[in-house]
mmCIF file of C-alpha atoms in Angstrom:
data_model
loop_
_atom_site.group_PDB
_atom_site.id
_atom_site.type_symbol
_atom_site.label_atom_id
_atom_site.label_comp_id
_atom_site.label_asym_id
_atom_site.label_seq_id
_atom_site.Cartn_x
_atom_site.Cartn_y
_atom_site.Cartn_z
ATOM 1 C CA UNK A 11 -57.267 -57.730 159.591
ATOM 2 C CA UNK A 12 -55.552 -58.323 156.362
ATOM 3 C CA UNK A 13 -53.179 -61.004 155.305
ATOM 4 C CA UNK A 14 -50.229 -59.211 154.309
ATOM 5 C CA UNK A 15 -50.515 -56.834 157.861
ATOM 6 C CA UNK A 16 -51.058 -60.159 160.290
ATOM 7 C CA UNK A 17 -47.983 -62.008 158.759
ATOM 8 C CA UNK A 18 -45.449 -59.640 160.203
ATOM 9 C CA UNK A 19 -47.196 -59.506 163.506
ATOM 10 C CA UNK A 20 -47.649 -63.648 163.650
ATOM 11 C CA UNK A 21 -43.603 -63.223 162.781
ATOM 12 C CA UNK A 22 -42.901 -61.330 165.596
ATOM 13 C CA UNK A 23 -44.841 -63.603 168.329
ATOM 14 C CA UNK A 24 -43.007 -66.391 166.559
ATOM 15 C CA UNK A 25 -39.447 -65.126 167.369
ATOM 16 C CA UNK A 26 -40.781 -64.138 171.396
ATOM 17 C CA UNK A 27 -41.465 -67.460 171.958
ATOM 18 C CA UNK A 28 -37.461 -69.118 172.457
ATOM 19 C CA UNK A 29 -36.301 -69.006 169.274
ATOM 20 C CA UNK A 30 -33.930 -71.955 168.066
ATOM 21 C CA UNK A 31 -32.748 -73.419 170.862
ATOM 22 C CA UNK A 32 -36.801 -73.602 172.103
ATOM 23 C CA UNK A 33 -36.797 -77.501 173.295
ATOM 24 C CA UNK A 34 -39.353 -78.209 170.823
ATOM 25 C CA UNK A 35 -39.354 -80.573 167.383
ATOM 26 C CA UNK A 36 -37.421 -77.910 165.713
ATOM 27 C CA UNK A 37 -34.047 -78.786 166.701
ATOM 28 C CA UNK A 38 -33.987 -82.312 166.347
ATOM 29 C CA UNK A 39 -35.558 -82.201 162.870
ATOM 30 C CA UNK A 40 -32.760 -79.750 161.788
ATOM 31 C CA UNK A 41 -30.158 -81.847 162.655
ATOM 32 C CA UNK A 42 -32.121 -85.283 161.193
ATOM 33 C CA UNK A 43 -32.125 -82.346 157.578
ATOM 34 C CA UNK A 44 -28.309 -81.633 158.246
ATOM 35 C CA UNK A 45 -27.408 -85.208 158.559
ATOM 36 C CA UNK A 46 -29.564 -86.172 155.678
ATOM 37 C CA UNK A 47 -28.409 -83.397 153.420
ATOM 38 C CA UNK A 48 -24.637 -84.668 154.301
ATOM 39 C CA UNK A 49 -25.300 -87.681 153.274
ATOM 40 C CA UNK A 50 -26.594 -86.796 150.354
ATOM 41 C CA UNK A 51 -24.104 -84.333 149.544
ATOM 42 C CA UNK A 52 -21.650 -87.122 150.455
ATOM 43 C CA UNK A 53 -23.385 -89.309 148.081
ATOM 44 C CA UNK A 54 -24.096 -87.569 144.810
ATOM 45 C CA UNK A 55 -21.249 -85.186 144.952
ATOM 46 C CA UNK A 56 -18.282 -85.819 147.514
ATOM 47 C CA UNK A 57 -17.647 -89.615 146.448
ATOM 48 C CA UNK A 58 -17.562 -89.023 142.810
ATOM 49 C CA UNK A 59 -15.237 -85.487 143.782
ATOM 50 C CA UNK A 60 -12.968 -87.988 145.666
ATOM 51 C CA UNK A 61 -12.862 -90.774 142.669
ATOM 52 C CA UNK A 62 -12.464 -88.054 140.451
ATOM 53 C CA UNK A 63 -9.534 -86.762 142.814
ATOM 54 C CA UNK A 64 -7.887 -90.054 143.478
ATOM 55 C CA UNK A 65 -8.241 -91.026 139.693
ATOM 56 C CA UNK A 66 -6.122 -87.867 138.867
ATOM 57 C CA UNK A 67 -3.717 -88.405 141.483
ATOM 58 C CA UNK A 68 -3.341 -91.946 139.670
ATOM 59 C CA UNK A 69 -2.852 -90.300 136.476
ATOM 60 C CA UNK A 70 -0.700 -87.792 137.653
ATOM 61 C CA UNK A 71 1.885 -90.483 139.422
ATOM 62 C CA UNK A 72 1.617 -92.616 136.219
ATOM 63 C CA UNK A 73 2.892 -89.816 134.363
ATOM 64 C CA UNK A 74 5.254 -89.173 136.862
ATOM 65 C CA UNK A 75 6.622 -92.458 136.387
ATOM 66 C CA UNK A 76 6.363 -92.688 132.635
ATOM 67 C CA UNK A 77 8.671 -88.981 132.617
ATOM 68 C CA UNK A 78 11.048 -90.956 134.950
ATOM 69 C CA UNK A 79 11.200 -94.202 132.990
ATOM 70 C CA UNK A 80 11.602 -91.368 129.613
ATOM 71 C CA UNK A 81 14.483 -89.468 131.160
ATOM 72 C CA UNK A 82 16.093 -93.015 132.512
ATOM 73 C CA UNK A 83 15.571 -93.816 128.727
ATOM 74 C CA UNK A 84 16.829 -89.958 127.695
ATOM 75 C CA UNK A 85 20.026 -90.513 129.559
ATOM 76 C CA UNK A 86 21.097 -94.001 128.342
ATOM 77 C CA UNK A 87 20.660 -92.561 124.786
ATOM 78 C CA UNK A 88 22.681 -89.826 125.633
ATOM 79 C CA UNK A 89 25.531 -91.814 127.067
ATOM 80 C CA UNK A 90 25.277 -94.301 124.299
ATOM 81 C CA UNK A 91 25.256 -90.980 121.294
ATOM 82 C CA UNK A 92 28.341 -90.039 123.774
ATOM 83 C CA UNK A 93 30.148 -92.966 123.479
ATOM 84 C CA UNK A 94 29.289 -93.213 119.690
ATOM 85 C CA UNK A 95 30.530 -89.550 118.939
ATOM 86 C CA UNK A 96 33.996 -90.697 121.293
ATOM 87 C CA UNK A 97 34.631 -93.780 119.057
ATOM 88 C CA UNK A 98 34.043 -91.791 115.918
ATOM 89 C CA UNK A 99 36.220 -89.079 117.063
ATOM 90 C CA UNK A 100 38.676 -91.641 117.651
ATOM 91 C CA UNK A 101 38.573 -92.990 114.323
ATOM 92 C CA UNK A 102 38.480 -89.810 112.810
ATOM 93 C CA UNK A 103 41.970 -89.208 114.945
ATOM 94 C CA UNK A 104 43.234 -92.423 113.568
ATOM 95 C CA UNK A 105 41.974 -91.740 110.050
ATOM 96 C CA UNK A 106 44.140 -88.541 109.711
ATOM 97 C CA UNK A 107 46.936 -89.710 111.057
ATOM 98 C CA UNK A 108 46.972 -92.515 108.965
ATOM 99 C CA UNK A 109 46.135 -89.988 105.947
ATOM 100 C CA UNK A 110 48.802 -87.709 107.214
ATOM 101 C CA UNK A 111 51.341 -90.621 107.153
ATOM 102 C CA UNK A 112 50.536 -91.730 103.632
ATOM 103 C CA UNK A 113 50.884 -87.804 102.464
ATOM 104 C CA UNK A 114 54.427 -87.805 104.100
ATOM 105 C CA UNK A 115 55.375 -91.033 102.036
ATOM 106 C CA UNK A 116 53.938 -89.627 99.290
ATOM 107 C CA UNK A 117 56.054 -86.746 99.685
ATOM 108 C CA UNK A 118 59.069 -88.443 100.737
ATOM 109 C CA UNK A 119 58.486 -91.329 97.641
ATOM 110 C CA UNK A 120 57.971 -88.192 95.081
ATOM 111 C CA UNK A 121 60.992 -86.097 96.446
ATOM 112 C CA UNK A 122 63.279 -89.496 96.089
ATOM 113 C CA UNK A 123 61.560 -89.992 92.697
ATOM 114 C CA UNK A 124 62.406 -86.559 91.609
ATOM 115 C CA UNK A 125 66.120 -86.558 92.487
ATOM 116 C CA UNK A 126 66.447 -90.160 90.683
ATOM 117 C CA UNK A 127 65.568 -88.248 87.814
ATOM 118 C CA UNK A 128 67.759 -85.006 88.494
ATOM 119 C CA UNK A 129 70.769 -87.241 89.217
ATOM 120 C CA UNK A 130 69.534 -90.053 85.943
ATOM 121 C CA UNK A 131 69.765 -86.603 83.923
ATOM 122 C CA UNK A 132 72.769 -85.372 85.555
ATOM 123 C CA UNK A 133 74.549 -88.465 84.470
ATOM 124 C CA UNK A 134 73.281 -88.660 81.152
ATOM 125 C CA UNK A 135 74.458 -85.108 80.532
ATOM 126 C CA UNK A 136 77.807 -85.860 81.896
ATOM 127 C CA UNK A 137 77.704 -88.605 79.671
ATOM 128 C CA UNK A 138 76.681 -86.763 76.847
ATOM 129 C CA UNK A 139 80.212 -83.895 77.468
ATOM 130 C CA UNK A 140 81.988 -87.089 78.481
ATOM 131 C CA UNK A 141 81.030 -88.730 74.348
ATOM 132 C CA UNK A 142 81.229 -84.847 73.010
ATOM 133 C CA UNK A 143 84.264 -84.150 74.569
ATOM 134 C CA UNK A 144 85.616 -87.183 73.171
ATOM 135 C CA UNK A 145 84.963 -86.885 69.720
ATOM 136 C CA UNK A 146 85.856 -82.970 69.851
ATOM 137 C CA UNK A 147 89.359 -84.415 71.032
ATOM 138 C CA UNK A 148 89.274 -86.674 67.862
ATOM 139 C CA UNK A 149 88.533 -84.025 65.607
ATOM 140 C CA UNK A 150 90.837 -81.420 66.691
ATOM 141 C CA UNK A 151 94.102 -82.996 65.059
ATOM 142 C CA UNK A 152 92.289 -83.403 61.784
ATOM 143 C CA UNK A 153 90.908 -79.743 62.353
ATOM 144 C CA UNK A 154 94.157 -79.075 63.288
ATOM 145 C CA UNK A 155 95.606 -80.870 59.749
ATOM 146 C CA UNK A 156 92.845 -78.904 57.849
ATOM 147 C CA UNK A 157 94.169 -75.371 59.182
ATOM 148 C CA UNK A 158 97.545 -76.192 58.372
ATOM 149 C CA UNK A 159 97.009 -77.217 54.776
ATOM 150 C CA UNK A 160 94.322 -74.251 54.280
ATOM 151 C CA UNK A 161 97.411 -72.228 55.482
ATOM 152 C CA UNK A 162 100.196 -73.701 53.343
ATOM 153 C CA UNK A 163 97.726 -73.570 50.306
ATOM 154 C CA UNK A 164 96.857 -70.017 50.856
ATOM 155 C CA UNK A 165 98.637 -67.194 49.383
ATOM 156 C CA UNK A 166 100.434 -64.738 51.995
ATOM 157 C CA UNK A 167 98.231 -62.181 52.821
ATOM 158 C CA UNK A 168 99.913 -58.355 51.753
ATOM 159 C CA UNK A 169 99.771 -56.109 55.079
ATOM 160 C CA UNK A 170 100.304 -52.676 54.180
#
């Protein structure tokens, strides 16, 4: 017989014989090579998986934290740019009132200041009639003289 023809055969009586569960050496050295292979499995790739996993789940709660400790930090300097922008508004309020005020005295000093003047010039024209009007009233009767000698000196006019 050939080699390639007797393997299938030798196969066959193999398999008629009980199979797995045949109460033989088979069984128990499976499970010794299942146990074995877990622990080496266990060994060389599901403790390192695990550190790998915990030492992420570290990382990942430290960063948790650190965002918590940056928003805590986020929100203070909010409430502090709040309370900043509040007082500055305030001032701001109190700077334009205050500016407002000084434009109304401004106005109100300028307005007096302009009717000093109106009523200083008012007077000093009155003043002025008040000295014109005088010395008109002086110079009428010598006008007054000068007409009447003009008149006596002149001859009579001819009306035709």
């Amino acid at each position: 017989m050939d080699m390639y023809t007797s393997l299938p055969n030798l196969y066959l009586s193999l398999e008629k014989t009980g199979g797995l569960f045949d109460i033989d050496a088979t069984l128990p050295v499976l499970t010794i090579q299942f146990f074995l292979l877990v622990q080496i499995l266990s060994f060389l790739l599901f403790n390192p998986i695990q550190k790998i996993l915990k030492q992420r789940e570290q990382e990942i709660e430290n960063n948790l934290k650190n965002a918590q400790i940056s928003l805590e930090e986020v929100e203070k300097l909010q409430q502090k740019i709040r309370r900043i922008l509040q007082a500055v508004r305030e001032r701001h309020l109190i700077r334009s009132r205050e500016v407002e005020v000084k434009r109304q005295t401004a106005v109100i000093r300028s307005k007096k200041y302009m009717e000093a003047k109106v009523r200083d010039t008012r007077e000093a024209m009155v003043k002025n009639y008040i000295t014109t009007a005088t010395q008109s009233s002086e110079l009428i009767p010598g006008v007054v003289q000068e007409i009447n000698r003009y008149l006596r000196v002149r001859p009579p006019i001819n009306r035709v």
